[in-house]
mmCIF file of C-alpha atoms in Angstrom:
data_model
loop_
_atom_site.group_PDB
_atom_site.id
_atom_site.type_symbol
_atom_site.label_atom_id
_atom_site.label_comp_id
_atom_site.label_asym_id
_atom_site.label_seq_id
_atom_site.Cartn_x
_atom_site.Cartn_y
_atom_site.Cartn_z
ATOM 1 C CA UNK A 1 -105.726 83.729 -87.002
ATOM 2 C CA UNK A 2 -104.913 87.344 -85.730
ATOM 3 C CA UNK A 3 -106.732 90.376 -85.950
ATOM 4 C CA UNK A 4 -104.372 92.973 -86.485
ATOM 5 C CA UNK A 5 -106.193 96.108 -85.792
ATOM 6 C CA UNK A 6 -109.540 96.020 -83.346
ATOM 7 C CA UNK A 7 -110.991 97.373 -81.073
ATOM 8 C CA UNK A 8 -113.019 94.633 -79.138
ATOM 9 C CA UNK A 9 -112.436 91.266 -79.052
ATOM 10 C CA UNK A 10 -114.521 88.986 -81.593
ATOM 11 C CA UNK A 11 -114.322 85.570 -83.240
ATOM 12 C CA UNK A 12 -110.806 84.921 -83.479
ATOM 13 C CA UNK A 13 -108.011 83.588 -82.024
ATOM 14 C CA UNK A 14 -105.667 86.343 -81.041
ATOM 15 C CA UNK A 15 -106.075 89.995 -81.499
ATOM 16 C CA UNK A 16 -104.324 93.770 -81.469
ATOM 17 C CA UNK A 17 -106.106 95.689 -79.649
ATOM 18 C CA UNK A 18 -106.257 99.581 -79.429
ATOM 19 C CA UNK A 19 -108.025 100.579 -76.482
ATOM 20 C CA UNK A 20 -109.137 99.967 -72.935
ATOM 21 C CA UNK A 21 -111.624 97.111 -74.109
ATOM 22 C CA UNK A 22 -110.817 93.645 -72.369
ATOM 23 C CA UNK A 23 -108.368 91.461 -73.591
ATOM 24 C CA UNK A 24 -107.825 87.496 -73.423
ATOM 25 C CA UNK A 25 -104.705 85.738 -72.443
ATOM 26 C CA UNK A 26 -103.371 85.834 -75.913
ATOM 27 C CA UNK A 27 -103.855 89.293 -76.898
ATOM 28 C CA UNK A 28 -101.967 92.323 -77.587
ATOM 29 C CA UNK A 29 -102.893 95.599 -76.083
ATOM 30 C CA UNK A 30 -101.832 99.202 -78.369
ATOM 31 C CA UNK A 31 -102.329 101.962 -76.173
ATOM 32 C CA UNK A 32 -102.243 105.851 -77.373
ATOM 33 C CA UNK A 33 -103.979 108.941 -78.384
ATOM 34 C CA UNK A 34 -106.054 108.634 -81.723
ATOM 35 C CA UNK A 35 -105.156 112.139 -83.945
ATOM 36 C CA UNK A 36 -109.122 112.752 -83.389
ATOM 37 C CA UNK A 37 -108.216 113.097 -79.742
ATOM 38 C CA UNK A 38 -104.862 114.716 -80.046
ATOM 39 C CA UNK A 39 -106.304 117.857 -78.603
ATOM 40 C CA UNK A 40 -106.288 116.099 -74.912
ATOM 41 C CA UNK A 41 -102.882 114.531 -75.386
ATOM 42 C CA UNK A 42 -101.471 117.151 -72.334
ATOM 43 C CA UNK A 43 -98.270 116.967 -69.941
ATOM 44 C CA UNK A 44 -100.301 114.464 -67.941
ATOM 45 C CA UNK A 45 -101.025 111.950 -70.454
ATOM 46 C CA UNK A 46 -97.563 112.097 -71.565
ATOM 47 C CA UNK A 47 -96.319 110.879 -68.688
ATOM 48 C CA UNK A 48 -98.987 108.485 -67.949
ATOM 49 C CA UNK A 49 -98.114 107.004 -71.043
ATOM 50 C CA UNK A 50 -94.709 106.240 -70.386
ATOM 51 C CA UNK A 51 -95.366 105.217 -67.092
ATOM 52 C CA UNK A 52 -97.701 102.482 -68.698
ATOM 53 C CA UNK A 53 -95.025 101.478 -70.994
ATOM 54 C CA UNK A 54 -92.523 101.354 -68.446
ATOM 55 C CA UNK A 55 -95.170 99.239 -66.441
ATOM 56 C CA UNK A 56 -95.744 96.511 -68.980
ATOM 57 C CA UNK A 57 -93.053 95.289 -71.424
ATOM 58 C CA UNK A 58 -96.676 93.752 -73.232
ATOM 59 C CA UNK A 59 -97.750 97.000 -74.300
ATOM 60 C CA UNK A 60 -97.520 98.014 -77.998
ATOM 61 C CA UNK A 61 -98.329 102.055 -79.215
ATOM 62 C CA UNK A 62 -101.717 102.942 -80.992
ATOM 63 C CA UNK A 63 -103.919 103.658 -82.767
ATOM 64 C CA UNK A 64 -101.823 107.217 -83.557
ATOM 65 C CA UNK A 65 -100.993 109.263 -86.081
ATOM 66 C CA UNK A 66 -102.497 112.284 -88.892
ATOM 67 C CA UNK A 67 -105.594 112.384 -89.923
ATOM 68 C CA UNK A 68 -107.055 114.641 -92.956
ATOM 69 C CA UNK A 69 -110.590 113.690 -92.965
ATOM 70 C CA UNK A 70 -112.176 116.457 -91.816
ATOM 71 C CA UNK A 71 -109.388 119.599 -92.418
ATOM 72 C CA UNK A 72 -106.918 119.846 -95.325
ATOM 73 C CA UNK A 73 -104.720 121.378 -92.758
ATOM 74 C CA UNK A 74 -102.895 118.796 -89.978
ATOM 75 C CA UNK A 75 -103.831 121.278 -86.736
ATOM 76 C CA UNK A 76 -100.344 121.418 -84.586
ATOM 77 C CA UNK A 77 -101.352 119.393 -81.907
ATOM 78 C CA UNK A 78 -101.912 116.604 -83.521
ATOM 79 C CA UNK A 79 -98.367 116.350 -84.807
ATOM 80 C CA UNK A 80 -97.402 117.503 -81.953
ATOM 81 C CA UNK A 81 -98.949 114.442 -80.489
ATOM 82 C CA UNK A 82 -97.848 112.183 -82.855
ATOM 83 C CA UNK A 83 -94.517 113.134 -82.679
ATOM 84 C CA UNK A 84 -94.231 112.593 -79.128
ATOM 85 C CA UNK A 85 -95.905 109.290 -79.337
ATOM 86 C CA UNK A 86 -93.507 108.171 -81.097
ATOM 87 C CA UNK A 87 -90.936 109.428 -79.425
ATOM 88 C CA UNK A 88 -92.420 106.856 -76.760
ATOM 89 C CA UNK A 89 -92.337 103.844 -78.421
ATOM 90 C CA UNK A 90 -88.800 104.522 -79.371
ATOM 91 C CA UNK A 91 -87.667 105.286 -76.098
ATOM 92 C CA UNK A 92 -89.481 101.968 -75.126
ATOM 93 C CA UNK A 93 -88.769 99.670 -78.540
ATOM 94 C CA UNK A 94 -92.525 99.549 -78.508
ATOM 95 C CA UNK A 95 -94.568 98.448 -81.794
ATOM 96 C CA UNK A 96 -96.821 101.058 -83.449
ATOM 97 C CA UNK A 97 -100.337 101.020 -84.710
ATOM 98 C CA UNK A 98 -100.644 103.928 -87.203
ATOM 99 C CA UNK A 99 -103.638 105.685 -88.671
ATOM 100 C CA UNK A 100 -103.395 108.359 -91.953
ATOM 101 C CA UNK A 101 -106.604 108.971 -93.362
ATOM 102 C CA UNK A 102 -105.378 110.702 -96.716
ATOM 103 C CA UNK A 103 -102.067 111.883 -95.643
ATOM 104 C CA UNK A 104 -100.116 107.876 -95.419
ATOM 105 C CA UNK A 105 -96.901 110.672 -96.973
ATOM 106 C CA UNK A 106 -96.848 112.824 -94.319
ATOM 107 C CA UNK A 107 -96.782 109.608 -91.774
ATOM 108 C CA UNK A 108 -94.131 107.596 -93.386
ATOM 109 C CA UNK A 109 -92.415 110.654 -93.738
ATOM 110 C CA UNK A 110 -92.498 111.402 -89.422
ATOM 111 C CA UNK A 111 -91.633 107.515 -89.005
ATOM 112 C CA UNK A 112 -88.670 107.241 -91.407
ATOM 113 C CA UNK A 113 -86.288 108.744 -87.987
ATOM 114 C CA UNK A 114 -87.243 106.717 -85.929
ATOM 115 C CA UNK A 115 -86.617 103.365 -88.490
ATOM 116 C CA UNK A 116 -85.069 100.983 -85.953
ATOM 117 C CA UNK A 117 -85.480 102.378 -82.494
ATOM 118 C CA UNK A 118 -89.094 101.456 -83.235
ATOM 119 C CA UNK A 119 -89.061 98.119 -84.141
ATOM 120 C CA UNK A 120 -92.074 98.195 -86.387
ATOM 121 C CA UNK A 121 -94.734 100.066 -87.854
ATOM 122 C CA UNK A 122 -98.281 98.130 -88.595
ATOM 123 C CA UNK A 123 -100.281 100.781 -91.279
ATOM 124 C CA UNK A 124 -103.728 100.229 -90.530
ATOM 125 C CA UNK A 125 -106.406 101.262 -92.810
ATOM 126 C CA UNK A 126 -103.798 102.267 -95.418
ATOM 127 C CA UNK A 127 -105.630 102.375 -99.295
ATOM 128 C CA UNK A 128 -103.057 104.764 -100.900
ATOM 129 C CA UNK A 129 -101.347 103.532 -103.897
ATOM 130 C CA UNK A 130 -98.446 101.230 -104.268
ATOM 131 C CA UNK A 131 -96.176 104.029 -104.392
ATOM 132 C CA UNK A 132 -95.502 104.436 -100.916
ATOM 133 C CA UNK A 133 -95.072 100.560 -100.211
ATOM 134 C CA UNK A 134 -90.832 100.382 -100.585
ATOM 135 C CA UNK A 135 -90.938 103.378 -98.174
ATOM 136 C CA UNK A 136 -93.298 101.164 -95.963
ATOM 137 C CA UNK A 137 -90.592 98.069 -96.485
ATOM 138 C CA UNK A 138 -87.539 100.336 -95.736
ATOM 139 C CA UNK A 139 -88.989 101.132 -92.124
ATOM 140 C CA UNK A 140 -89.816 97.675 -91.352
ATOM 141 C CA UNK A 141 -93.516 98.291 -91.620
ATOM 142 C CA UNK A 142 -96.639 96.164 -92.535
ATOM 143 C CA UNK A 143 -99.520 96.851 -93.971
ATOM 144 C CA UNK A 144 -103.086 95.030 -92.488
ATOM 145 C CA UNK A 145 -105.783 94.619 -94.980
ATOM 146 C CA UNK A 146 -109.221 95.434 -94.152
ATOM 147 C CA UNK A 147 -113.623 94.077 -94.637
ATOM 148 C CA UNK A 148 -112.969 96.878 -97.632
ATOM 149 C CA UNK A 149 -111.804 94.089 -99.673
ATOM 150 C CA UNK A 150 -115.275 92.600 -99.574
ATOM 151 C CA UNK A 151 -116.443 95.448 -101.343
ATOM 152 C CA UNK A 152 -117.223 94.072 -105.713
ATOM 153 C CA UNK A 153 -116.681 97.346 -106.161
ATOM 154 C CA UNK A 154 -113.458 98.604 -104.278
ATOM 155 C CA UNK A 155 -111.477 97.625 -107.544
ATOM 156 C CA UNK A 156 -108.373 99.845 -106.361
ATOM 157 C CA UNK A 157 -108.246 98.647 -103.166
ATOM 158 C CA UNK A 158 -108.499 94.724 -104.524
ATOM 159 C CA UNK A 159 -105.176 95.890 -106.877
ATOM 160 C CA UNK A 160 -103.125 97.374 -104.011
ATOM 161 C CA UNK A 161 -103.802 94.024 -102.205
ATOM 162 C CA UNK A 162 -102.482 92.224 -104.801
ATOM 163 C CA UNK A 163 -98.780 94.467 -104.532
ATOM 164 C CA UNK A 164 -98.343 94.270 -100.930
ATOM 165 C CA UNK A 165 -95.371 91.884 -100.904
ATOM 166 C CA UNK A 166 -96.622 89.184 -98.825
ATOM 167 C CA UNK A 167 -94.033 89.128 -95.959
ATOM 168 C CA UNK A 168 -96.123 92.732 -94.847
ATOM 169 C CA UNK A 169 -99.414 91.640 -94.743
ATOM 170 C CA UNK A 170 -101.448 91.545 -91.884
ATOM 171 C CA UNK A 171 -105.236 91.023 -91.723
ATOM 172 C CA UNK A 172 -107.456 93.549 -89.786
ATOM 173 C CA UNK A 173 -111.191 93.924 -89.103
ATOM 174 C CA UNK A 174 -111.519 97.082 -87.227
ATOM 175 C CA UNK A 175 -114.222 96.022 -84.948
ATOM 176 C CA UNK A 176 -115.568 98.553 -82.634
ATOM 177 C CA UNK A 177 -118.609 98.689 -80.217
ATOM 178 C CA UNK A 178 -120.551 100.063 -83.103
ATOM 179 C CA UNK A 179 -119.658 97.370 -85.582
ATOM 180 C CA UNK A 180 -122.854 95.022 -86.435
ATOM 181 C CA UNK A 181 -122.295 91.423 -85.062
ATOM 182 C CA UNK A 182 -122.969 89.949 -88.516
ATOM 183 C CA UNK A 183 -120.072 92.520 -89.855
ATOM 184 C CA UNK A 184 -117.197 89.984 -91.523
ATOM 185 C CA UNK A 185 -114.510 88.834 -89.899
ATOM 186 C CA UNK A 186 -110.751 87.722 -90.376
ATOM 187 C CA UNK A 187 -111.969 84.454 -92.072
ATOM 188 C CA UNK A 188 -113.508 86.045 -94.919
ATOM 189 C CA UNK A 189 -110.922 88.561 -95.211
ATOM 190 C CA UNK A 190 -108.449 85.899 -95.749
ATOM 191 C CA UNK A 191 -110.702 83.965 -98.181
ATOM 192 C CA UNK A 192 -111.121 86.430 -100.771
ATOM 193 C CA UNK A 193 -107.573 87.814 -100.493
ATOM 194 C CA UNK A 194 -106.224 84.186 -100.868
ATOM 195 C CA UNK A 195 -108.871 84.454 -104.376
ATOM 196 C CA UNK A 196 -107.387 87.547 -105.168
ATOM 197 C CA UNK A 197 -104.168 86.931 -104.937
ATOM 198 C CA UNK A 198 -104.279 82.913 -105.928
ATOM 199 C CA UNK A 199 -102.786 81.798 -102.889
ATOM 200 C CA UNK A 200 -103.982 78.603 -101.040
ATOM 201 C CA UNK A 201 -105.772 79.931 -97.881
ATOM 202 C CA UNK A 202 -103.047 77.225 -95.811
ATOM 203 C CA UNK A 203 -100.446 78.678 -97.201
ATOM 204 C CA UNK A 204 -101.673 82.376 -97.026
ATOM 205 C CA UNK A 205 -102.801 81.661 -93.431
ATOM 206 C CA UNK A 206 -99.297 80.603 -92.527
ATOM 207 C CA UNK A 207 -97.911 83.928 -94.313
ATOM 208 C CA UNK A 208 -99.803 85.706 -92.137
ATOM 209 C CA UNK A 209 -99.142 83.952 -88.860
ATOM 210 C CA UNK A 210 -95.172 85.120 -89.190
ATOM 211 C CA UNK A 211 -95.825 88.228 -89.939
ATOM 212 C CA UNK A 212 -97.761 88.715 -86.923
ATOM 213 C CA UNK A 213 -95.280 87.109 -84.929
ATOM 214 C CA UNK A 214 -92.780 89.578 -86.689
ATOM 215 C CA UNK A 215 -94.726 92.260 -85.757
ATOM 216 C CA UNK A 216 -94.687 91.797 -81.988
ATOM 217 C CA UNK A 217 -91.500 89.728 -82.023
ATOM 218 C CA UNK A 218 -90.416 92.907 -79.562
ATOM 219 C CA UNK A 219 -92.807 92.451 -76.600
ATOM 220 C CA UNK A 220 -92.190 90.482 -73.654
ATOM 221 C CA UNK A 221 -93.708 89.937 -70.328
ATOM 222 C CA UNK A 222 -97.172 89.785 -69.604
ATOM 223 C CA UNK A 223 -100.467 92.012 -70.624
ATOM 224 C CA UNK A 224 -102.443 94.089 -68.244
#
């Protein structure tokens, strides 16, 4: 199975990794500035960005994006950041890893130019409603599903996982140094969504295996 969105490796076979964190022979490697550190994103890192791209054909973009946890207001530099981002992995045909804490409309709505020239868009940690999924579709863009699905009582979040059309799902644990070691992991995730959704867990497992391949189906060479 792949983990579509980490950030450490853990138990499973392959995973997409944002970060600087070690990576096996079979993993991806997203690199970027998260909106919460958009502030830093300067003239240097710009460059040092695409000169990592450049570098290594392996290399996706992420985690980036908008973020309106904390402020109602997106500050400037963040979109500024995010803009330029993707700007990168357009120039590049690079992948994207996107994060939009409660504004997934303002980020579909900064992707839709660059539909194509980047060659797809994974929406991590995305819990809107279904109304933004054909947008999602029309950009080539796939949607990774989450431990939140665990939850007995996360009854929206079980009925948007049921309207994902099934060629964009991905599976996602968002593991970071923090996370507990006993903390789920892709194999329950997929268990209870093949419950939910009353799929086999073969034939949901397989879904889920193109998709990934899909999703990366643009990088070549080897990671670094």
């Amino acid at each position: 199975m792949t983990d579509a969105h980490c950030h450490l490796l853990s138990g499973c076979s392959r995973h997409f990794i944002c970060g600087e964190t070690p990576i096996g022979e079979n993993d991806i490697r997203f690199i970027g500035y998260h909106p919460w550190d958009s502030s830093s994103y300067d003239d240097k890192a710009k460059d040092a960005l695409r000169s990592r791209l450049a570098a290594n054909t392996k290399l996706g973009v992420g985690e980036i994006g908008l973020d309106r946890l904390y402020s109602r207001i997106i500050p400037p530099a963040m979109r500024e950041a995010f803009s330029d981002q993707l700007d990168a992995a357009s120039s590049f045909s690079r992948p994207v890893v996107l994060h939009g804490a409660k504004c997934w409309g303002e980020v579909v709505k900064a992707c839709r130019p660059f539909a194509g020239s980047i060659p797809a868009f994974l929406f991590h940690g995305f819990s809107r409603s279904d109304g933004l999924i054909p947008d999602i579709a029309s950009i080539n863009g796939f949607i990774s599903i989450g431990p939140s699905l665990l939850n007995d009582h996360a009854v929206n979040y079980r009925s948007l996982a049921k309207k994902i059309p099934l060629e964009m799902v991905l599976l996602e644990t968002d593991k970071t140094a923090e996370t507990p070691p006993d903390a789920p992991g892709i194999s329950e995730i997929l268990v209870k969504l093949s419950q939910i959704r009353l799929l086999e867990i073969d034939e949901l497992k397989e879904a889920i295996k193109r998709n990934a391949e899909r999703f990366i189906s643009s990088l070549q060479g080897d990671a670094q």
